[in-house]
Coordinates of C-alpha atoms in Angstrom, one line a residue:
X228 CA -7.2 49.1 95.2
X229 CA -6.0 46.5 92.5
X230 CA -5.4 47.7 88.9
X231 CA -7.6 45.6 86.3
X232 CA -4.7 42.9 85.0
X233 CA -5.8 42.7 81.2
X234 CA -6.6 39.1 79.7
X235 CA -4.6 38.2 76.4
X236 CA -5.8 35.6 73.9
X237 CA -3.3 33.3 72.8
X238 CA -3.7 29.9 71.1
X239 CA -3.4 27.0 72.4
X240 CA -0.1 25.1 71.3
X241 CA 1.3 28.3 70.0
X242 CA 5.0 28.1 70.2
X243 CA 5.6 31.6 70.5
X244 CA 3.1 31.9 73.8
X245 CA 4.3 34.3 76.5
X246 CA 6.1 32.9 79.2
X247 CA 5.8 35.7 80.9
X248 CA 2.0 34.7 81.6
X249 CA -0.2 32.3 83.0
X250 CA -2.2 30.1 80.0
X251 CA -5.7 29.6 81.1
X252 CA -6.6 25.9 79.8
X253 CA -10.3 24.4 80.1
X254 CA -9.5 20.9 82.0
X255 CA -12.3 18.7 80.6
X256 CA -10.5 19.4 76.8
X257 CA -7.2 20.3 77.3
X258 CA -7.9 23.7 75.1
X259 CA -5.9 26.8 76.0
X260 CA -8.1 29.8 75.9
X261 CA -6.1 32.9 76.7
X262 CA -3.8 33.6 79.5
X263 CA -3.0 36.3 82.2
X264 CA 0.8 38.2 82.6
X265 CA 2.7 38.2 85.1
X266 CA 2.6 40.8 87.6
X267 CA 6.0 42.8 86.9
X268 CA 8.5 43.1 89.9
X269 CA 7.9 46.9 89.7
X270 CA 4.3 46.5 90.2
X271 CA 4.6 43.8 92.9
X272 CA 6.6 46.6 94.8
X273 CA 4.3 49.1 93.8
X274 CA 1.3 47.3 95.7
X275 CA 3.5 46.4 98.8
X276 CA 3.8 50.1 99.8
X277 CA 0.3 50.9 99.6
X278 CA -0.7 47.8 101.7
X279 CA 2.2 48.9 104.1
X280 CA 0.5 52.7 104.0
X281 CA -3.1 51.1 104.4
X282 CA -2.2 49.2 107.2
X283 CA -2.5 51.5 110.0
X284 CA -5.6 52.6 109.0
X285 CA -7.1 49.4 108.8
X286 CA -6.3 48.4 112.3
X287 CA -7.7 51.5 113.7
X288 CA -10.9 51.0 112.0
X289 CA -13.6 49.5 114.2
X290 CA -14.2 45.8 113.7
X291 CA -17.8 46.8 112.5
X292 CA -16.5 48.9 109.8
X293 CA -14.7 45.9 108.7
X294 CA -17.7 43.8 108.8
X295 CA -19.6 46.3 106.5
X296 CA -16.2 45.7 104.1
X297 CA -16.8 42.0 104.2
X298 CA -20.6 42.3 103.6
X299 CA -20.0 44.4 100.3
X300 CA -18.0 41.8 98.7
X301 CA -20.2 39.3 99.3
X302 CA -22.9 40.6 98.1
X303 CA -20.7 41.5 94.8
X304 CA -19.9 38.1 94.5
X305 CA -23.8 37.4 94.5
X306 CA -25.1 39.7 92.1
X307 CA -22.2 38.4 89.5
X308 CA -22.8 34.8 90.7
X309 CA -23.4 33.4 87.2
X310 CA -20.6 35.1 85.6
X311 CA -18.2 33.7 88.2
X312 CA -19.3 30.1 87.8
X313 CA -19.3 30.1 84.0
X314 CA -15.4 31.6 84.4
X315 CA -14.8 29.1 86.7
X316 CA -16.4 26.5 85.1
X317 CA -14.1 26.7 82.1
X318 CA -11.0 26.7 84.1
X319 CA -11.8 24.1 86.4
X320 CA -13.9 21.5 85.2
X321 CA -15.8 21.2 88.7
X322 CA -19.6 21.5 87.5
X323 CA -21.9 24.1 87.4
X324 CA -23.8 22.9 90.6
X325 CA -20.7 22.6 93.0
X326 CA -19.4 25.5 92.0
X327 CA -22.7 27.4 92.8
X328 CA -22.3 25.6 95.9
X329 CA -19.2 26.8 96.7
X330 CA -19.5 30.7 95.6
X331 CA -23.0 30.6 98.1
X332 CA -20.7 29.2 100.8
X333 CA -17.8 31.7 100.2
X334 CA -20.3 34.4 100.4
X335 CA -21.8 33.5 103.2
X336 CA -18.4 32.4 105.3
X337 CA -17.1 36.2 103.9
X338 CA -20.5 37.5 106.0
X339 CA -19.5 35.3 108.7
X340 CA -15.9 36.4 109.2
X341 CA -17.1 40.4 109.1
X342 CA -19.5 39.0 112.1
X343 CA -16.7 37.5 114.2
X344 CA -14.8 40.4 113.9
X345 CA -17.6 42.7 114.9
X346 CA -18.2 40.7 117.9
X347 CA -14.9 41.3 118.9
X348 CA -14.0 38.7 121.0
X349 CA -11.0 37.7 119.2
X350 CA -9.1 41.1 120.4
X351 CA -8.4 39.1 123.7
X352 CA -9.0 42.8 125.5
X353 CA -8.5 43.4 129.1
X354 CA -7.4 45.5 131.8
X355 CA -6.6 45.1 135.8
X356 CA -5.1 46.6 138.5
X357 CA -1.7 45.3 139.6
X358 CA -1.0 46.7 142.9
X359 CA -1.2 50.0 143.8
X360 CA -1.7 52.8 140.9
X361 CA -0.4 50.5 138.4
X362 CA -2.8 48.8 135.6
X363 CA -2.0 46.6 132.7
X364 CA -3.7 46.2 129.8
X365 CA -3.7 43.9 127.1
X366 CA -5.0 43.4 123.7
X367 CA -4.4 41.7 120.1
X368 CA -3.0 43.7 117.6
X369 CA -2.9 43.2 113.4
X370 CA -0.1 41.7 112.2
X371 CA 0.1 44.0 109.1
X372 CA 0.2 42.8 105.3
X373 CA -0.7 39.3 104.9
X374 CA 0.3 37.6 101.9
X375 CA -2.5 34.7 100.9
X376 CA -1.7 31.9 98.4
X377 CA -4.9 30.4 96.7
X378 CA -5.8 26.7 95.8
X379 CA -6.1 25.4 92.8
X380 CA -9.3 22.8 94.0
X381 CA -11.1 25.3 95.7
X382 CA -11.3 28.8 93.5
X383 CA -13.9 30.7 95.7
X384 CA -13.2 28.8 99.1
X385 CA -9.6 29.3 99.0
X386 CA -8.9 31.6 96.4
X387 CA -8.4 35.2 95.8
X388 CA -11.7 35.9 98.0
X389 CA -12.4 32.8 100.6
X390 CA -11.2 31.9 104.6
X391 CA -8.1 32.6 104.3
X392 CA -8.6 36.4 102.8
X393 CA -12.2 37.1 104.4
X394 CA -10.4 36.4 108.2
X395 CA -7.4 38.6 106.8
X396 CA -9.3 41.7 106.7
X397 CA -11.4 40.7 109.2
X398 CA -8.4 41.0 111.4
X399 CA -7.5 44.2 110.1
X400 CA -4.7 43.1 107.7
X401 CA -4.5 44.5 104.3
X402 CA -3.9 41.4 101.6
X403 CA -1.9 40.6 99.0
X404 CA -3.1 37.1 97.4
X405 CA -1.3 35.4 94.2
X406 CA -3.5 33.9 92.1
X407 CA -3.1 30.2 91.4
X408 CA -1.8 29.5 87.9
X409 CA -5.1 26.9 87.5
X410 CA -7.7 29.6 87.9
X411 CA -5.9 32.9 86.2
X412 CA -8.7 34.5 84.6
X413 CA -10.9 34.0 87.2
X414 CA -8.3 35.2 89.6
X415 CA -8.4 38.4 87.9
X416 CA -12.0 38.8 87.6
X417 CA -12.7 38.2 91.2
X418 CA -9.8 40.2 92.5
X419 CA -11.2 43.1 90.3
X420 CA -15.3 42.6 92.2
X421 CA -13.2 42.2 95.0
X422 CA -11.3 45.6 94.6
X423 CA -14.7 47.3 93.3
X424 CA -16.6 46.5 96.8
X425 CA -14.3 47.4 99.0
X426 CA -13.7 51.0 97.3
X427 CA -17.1 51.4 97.1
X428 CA -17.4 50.2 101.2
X429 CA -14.8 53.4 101.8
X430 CA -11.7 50.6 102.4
X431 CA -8.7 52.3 102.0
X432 CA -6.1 52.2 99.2
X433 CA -4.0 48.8 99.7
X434 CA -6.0 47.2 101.2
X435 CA -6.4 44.3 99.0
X436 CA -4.6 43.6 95.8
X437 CA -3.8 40.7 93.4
X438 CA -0.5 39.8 91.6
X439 CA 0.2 36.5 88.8
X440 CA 3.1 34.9 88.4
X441 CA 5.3 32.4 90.5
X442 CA 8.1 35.1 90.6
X443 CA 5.6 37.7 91.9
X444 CA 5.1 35.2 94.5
X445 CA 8.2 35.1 95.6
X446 CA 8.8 38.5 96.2
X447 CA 5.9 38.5 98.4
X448 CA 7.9 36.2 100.1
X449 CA 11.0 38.0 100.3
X450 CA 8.8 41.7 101.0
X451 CA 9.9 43.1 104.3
X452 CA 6.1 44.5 104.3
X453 CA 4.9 41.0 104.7
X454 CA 4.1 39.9 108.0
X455 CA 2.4 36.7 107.9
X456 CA 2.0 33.9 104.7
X457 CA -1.5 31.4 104.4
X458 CA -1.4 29.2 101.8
X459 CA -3.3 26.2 101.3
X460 CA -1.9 23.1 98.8
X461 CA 0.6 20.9 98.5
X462 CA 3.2 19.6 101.0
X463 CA 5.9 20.6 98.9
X464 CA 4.6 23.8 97.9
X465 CA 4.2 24.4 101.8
X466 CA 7.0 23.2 103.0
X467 CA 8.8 25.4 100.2
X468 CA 6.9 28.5 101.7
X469 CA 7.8 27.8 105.6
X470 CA 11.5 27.5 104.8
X471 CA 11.6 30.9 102.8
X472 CA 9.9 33.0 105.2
X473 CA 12.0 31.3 107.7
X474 CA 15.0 33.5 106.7
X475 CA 12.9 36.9 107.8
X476 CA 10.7 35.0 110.8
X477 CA 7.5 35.2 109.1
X478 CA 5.2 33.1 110.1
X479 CA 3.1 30.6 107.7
X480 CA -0.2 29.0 108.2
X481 CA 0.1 26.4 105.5
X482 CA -2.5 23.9 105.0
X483 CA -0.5 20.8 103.1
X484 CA -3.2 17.9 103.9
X485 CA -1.9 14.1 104.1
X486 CA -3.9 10.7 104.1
X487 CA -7.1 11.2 106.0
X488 CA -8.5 7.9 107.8
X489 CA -11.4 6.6 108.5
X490 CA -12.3 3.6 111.1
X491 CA -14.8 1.4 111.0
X492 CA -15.9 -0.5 114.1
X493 CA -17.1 -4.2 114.1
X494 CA -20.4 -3.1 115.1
X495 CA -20.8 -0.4 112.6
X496 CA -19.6 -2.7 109.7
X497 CA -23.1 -4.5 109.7
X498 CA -24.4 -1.9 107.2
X499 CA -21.5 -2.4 104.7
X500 CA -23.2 -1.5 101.9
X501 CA -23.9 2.1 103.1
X502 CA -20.7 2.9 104.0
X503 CA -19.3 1.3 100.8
X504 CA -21.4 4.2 98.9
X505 CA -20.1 6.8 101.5
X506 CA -16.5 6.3 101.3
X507 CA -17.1 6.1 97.4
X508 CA -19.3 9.3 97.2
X509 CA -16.5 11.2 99.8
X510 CA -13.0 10.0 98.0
X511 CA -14.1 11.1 94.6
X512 CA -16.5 13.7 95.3
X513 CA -15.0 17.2 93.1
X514 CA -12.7 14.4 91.6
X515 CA -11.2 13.5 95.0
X516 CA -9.6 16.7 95.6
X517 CA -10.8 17.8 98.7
X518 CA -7.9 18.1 101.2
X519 CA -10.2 16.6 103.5
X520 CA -10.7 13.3 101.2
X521 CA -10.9 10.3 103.0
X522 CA -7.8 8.2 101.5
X523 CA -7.4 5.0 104.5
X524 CA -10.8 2.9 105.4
X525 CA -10.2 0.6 108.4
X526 CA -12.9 -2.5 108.1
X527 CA -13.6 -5.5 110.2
X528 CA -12.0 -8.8 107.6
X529 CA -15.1 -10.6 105.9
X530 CA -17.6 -7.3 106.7
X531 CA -17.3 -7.2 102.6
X532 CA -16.5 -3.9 102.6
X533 CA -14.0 -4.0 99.9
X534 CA -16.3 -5.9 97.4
X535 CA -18.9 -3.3 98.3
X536 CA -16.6 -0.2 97.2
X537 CA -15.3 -2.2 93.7
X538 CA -19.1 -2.7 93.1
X539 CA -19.7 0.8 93.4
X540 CA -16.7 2.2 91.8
X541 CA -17.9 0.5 88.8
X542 CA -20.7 2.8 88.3
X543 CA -18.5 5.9 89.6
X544 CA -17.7 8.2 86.4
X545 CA -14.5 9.5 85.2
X546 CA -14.0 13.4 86.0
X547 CA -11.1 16.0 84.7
X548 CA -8.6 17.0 87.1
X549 CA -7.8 20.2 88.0
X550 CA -4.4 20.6 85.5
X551 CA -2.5 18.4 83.2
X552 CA 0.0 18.7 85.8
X553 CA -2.5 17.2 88.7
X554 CA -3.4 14.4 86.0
X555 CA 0.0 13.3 85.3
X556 CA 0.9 13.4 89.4
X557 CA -2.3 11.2 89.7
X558 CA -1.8 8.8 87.0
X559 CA 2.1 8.1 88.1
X560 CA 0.8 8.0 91.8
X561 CA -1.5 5.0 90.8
X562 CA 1.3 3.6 89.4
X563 CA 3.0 4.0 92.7
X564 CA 0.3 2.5 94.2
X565 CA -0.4 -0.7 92.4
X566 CA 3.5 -1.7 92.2
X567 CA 3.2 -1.0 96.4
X568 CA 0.1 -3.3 96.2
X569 CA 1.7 -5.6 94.4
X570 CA 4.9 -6.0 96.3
X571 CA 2.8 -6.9 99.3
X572 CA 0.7 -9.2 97.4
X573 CA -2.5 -7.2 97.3
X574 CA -3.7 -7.0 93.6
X575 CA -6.5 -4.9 95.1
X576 CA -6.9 -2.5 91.8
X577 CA -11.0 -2.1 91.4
X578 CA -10.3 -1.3 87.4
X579 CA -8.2 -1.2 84.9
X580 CA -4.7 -0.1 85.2
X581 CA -3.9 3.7 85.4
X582 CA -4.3 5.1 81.7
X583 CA -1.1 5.8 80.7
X584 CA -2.3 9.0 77.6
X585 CA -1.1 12.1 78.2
X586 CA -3.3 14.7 80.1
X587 CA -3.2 17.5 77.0
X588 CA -5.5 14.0 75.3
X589 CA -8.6 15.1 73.8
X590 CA -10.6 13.8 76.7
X591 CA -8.8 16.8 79.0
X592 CA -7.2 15.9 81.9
X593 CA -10.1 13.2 82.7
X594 CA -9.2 10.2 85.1
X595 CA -11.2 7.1 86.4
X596 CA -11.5 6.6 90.0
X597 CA -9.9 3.9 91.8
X598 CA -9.8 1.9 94.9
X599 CA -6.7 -0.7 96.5
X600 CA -7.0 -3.4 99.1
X601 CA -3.7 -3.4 101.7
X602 CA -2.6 -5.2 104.6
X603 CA -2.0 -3.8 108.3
X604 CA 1.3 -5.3 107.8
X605 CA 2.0 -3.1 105.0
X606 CA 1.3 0.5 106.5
X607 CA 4.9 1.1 107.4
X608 CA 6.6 4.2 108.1
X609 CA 8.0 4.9 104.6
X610 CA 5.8 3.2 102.2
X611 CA 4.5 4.7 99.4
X612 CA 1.2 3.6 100.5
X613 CA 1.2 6.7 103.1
X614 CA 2.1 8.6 100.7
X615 CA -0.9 11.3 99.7
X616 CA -2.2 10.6 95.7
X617 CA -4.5 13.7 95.3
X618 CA -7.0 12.4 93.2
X619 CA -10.3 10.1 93.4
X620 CA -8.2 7.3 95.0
X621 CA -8.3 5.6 98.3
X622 CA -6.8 2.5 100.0
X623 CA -9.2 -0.1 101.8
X624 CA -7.8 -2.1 104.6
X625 CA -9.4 -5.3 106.3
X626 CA -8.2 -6.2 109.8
X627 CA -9.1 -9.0 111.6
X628 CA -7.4 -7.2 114.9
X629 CA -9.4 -3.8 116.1
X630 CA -6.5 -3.4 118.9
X631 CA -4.1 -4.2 116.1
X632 CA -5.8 -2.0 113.6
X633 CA -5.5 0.8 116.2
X634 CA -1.9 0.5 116.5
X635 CA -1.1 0.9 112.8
X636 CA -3.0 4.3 112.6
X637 CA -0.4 5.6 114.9
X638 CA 2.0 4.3 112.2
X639 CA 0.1 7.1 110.0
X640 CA 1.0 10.3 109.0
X641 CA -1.1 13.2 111.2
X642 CA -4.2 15.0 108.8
X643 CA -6.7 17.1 109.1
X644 CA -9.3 15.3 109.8
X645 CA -10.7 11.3 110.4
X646 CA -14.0 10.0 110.7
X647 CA -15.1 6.8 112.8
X648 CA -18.3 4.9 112.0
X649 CA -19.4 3.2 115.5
X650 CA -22.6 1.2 116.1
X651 CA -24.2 3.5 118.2
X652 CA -23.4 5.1 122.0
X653 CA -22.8 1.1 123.3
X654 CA -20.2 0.8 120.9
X655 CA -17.3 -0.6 122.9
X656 CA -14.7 0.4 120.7
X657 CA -15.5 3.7 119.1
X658 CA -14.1 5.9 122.8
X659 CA -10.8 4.3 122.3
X660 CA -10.4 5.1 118.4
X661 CA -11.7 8.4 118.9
X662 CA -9.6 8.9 121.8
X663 CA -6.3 7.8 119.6
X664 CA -7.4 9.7 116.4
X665 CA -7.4 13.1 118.5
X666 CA -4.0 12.6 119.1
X667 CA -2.9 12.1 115.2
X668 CA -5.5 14.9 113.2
X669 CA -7.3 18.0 113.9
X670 CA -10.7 17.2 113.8
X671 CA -12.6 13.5 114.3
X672 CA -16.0 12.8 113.1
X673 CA -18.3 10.6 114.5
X674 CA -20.9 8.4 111.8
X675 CA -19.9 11.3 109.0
X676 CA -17.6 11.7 106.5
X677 CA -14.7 14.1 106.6
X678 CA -15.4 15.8 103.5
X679 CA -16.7 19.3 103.6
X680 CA -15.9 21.7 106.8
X681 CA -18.6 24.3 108.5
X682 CA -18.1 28.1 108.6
X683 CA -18.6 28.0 111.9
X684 CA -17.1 29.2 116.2
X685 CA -16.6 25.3 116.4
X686 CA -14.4 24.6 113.4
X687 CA -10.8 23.4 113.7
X688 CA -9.6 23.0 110.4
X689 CA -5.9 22.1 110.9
X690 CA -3.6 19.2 112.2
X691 CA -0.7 18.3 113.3
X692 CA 2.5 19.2 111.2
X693 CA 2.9 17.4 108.3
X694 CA -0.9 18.5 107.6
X695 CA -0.2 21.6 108.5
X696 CA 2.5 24.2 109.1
X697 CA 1.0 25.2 112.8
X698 CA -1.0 22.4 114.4
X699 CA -2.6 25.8 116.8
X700 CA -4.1 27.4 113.9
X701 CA -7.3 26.5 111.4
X702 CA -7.7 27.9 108.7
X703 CA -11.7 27.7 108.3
X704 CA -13.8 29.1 111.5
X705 CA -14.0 31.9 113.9
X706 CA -10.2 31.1 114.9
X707 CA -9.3 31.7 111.7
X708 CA -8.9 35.4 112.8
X709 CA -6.3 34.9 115.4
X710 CA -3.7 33.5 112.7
X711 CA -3.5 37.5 111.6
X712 CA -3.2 39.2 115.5
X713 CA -0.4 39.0 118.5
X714 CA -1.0 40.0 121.7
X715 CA 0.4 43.6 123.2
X716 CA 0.6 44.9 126.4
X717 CA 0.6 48.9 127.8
X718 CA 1.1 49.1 131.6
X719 CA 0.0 52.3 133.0
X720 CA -1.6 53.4 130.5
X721 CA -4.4 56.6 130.3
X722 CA -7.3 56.2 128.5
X723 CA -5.8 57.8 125.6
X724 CA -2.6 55.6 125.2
X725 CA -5.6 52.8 124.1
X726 CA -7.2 51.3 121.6
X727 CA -10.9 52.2 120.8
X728 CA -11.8 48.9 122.3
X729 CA -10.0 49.1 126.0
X730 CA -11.5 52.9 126.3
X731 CA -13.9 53.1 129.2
X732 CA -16.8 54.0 127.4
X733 CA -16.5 50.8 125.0
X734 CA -17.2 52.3 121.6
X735 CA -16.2 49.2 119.9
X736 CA -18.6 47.2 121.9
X737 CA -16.6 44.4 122.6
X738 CA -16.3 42.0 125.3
X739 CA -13.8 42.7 127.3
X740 CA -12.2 41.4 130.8
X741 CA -11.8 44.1 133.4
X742 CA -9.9 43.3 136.5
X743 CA -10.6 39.4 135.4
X744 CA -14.1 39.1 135.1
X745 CA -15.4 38.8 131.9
X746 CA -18.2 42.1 130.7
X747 CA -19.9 42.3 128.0
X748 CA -21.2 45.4 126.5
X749 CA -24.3 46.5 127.5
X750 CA -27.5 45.8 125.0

């Protein structure tokens, strides 16, 4: 299903390395150790017409074939769950125990997903009569190939196995995914478990398949056989995407995150000192690269909310960023930051200025955390302040207006998510900052932090454009499925003419909506 891409060893600072690879480089030293080639155009094409071939058969199996598909790779990824975090390990830098946290939670999300699909409910399937002998029926149909771009901050959540791919085949699409140039050999490891489970679950050929390389990527892009595009990252890596696959009307479900806020009410600012350690334990928890990283705190003036988050900063450890490349963006964006700070005549810099080594150091691609007081004044449309710094970093501001402090959140870009710490269900103020958060994010919540989403039929992981690409989509959660179907309709139709699931007898057991009322299969 996806040929074994061999490893090659190559030294670091070789001259002569292959550019025609991706060097694999162990964040917390800098150290190159080996790298991963490219994915040749022949082969990219190669793997396009099998997923094309596959895809036919993989949206007429039954969704509970599928979940037995899903099941199998999770429970691959189990069994080899020490080798995966030791690979990871030394290409990320994120620690042993969150990256066991995160491999248990992609397995378990991969279960989930099979089970969504099984219940079935995302087919939308229904039939009625329309007058007379006439009957319509509708249901949602696979898209076809999906193409899936991985993360760099999240290698098992939102890599080459995670939401995005999981909900994919869960669909009944057959995927393609790039591997992210942070991760390679783990990219190739995983696809090849990946690959491995499936063929022993009896998935067809093409069904899933990885290729390396940024040009590889773009011929995804470009591939007629493509039919829809998730990536998760940066803005501009999104935005790059969306305008592409514009050209050929394919759609993309990127997730880009922006500055996530948080409000705190004047009745919830009594316990300062707790939400001091929150908001520092959230921003620079995996090194502050969580696209749901709280980056804005609103606090009451004189609540010493600010003092409380320098005090804890100072005990808050320095931690290696993802890739040189992520190290030098954060360092320069500090410097953004404090000249912005500045200007407005904030000197609000918890420690010492942004180092200024380069990220190949010997300390890796390691960074200090850092934290800057602004005014409401000073959260313009424009300002580099608004501006997201991925990293541990995040902006404190002190109002002595909660009506006024509302008003500038409106000034914000949208995100994914925001949380609001109220004083309890008397709050008076936490129904109106709730009420004007929904309107700016995709997800609001109440006395928690943002960071971290749940694998769950509730989740909305997803906001408004310029935090994502389609504010109707999430990308984590049962909806996750319905990025990969459209709706179709048959009118006068014998049993025959439909799918397994709209037959009378049900074989698919799924809910379904006869002549509008909802039936459920029987038990």
């Amino acid at each position: 299903m996806s040929e074994t891409l061999a490893t090659t060893v190559t030294p670091a600072g070789d001259p002569a390395a292959d550019p025609a690879a991706d060097p694999s480089y162990d964040p917390r030293t800098g150290a190159q150790h080996g790298s991963v080639p490219h994915t040749t155009p022949e082969h990219v094409a190669a793997i396009l017409r099998r997923a094309q071939s596959a895809a036919s058969v993989i949206a007429g199996t039954s969704p509970a074939t599928r979940q037995g598909w899903l099941t199998a790779i999770a429970d691959s990824l189990r069994t080899h769950e020490d080798e995966l975090v030791r690979l990871a390990g030394e290409e990320t830098g994120l620690g042993a125990d969150r990256l066991h946290g995160e491999l248990a939670k992609c397995a378990t999300s991969t279960v989930f997903y099979g089970a969504v699909a099984a219940e079935g409910s995302y087919l939308g399937a229904g039939t009625e009569g329309i007058g007379g002998d006439s009957t319509l029926s509708r249901w949602n149909i696979p898209l076809g190939p999906v193409a899936v771009f991985g993360a760099s901050n999240f290698p098992f959540g939102f890599g080459v196995i995670g939401h995005d791919v999981a909900s994919a085949l869960g669909a009944g699409c057959p995927v393609i995914v790039k591997a992210h140039p942070a991760h390679p050999r783990l990219s190739v490891r995983l696809a090849e478990l990946v690959s491995d489970a499936l063929e022993r679950a009896g998935a067809p050929v093409g069904s899933y398949a990885l290729v390396v390389g940024f040009d590889a990527g773009l011929q995804l892009v470009d591939a007629a056989e493509i039919t829809a595009i998730a990536f998760t990252g940066s803005q501009g890596g999104g935005m790059a995407l969306v305008q592409r696959a514009a050209a050929r009307g394919v759609p993309v479900f990127a997730e880009m995150g922006t500055v996530n806020p948080v409000f705190v009410t004047t009745d919830a600012a009594a316990d300062s000192a707790q939400i001091a350690a929150g908001f520092v334990g959230s921003f620079t928890l995996g090194a502050g690269q969580f696209c749901t990283k709280p980056g804005l705190l609103f606090a009451p003036a004189g609540a010493g909310i600010f003092d409380a988050v320098r005090a804890e900063l100072r005990q808050a450890p320095s931690a290696p960023l993802l890739t040189a490349g992520i190290a030098r963006g954060y360092r320069a964006g500090l410097t953004g930051l404090a000249e912005a700070a500045a200007a407005a005549g904030n000197a609000g810099a918890d420690s010492a200025e942004a180092d200024s080594a380069e990220a190949d150091s010997a300390d890796g691609y390691a960074v200090d955390p850092q934290a800057f007081l602004v005014r409401l004044e000073d959260l313009h449309p424009g300002s580099r302040l608004l501006e997201e710094c991925f990293g541990p970093v995040a902006l404190v501001c002190e109002y002595e207006d909660a009506a006024a402090a509302l008003d500038a959140l409106t000034r914000l870009q949208p995100s994914l998510v925001a949380s609001v710490f109220t004083g309890g269900p008397d709050d008076p103020e936490s129904a109106g900052v709730v009420g004007r958060l929904l309107g700016q994010v995709g997800r609001v919540a109440l006395n928690a932090w943002p960071t971290g989403v749940a694998t769950s039929w509730s989740m909305q992981h997803g906001g408004p454009w310029p935090a994502t690409s389609r504010s109707e989509a999430t990308s984590v959660g049962a909806g996750a499925l319905d990025r990969f179907v459209r709706p179709v309709a048959v009118q006068n139709a014998d049993p025959a003419h439909l799918p397994a699931g709209l037959h009378p007898d049900n074989p698919w057991r799924i809910p379904r909506r006869i002549d509008g009322k909802l039936t459920l299969p029987a038990s």
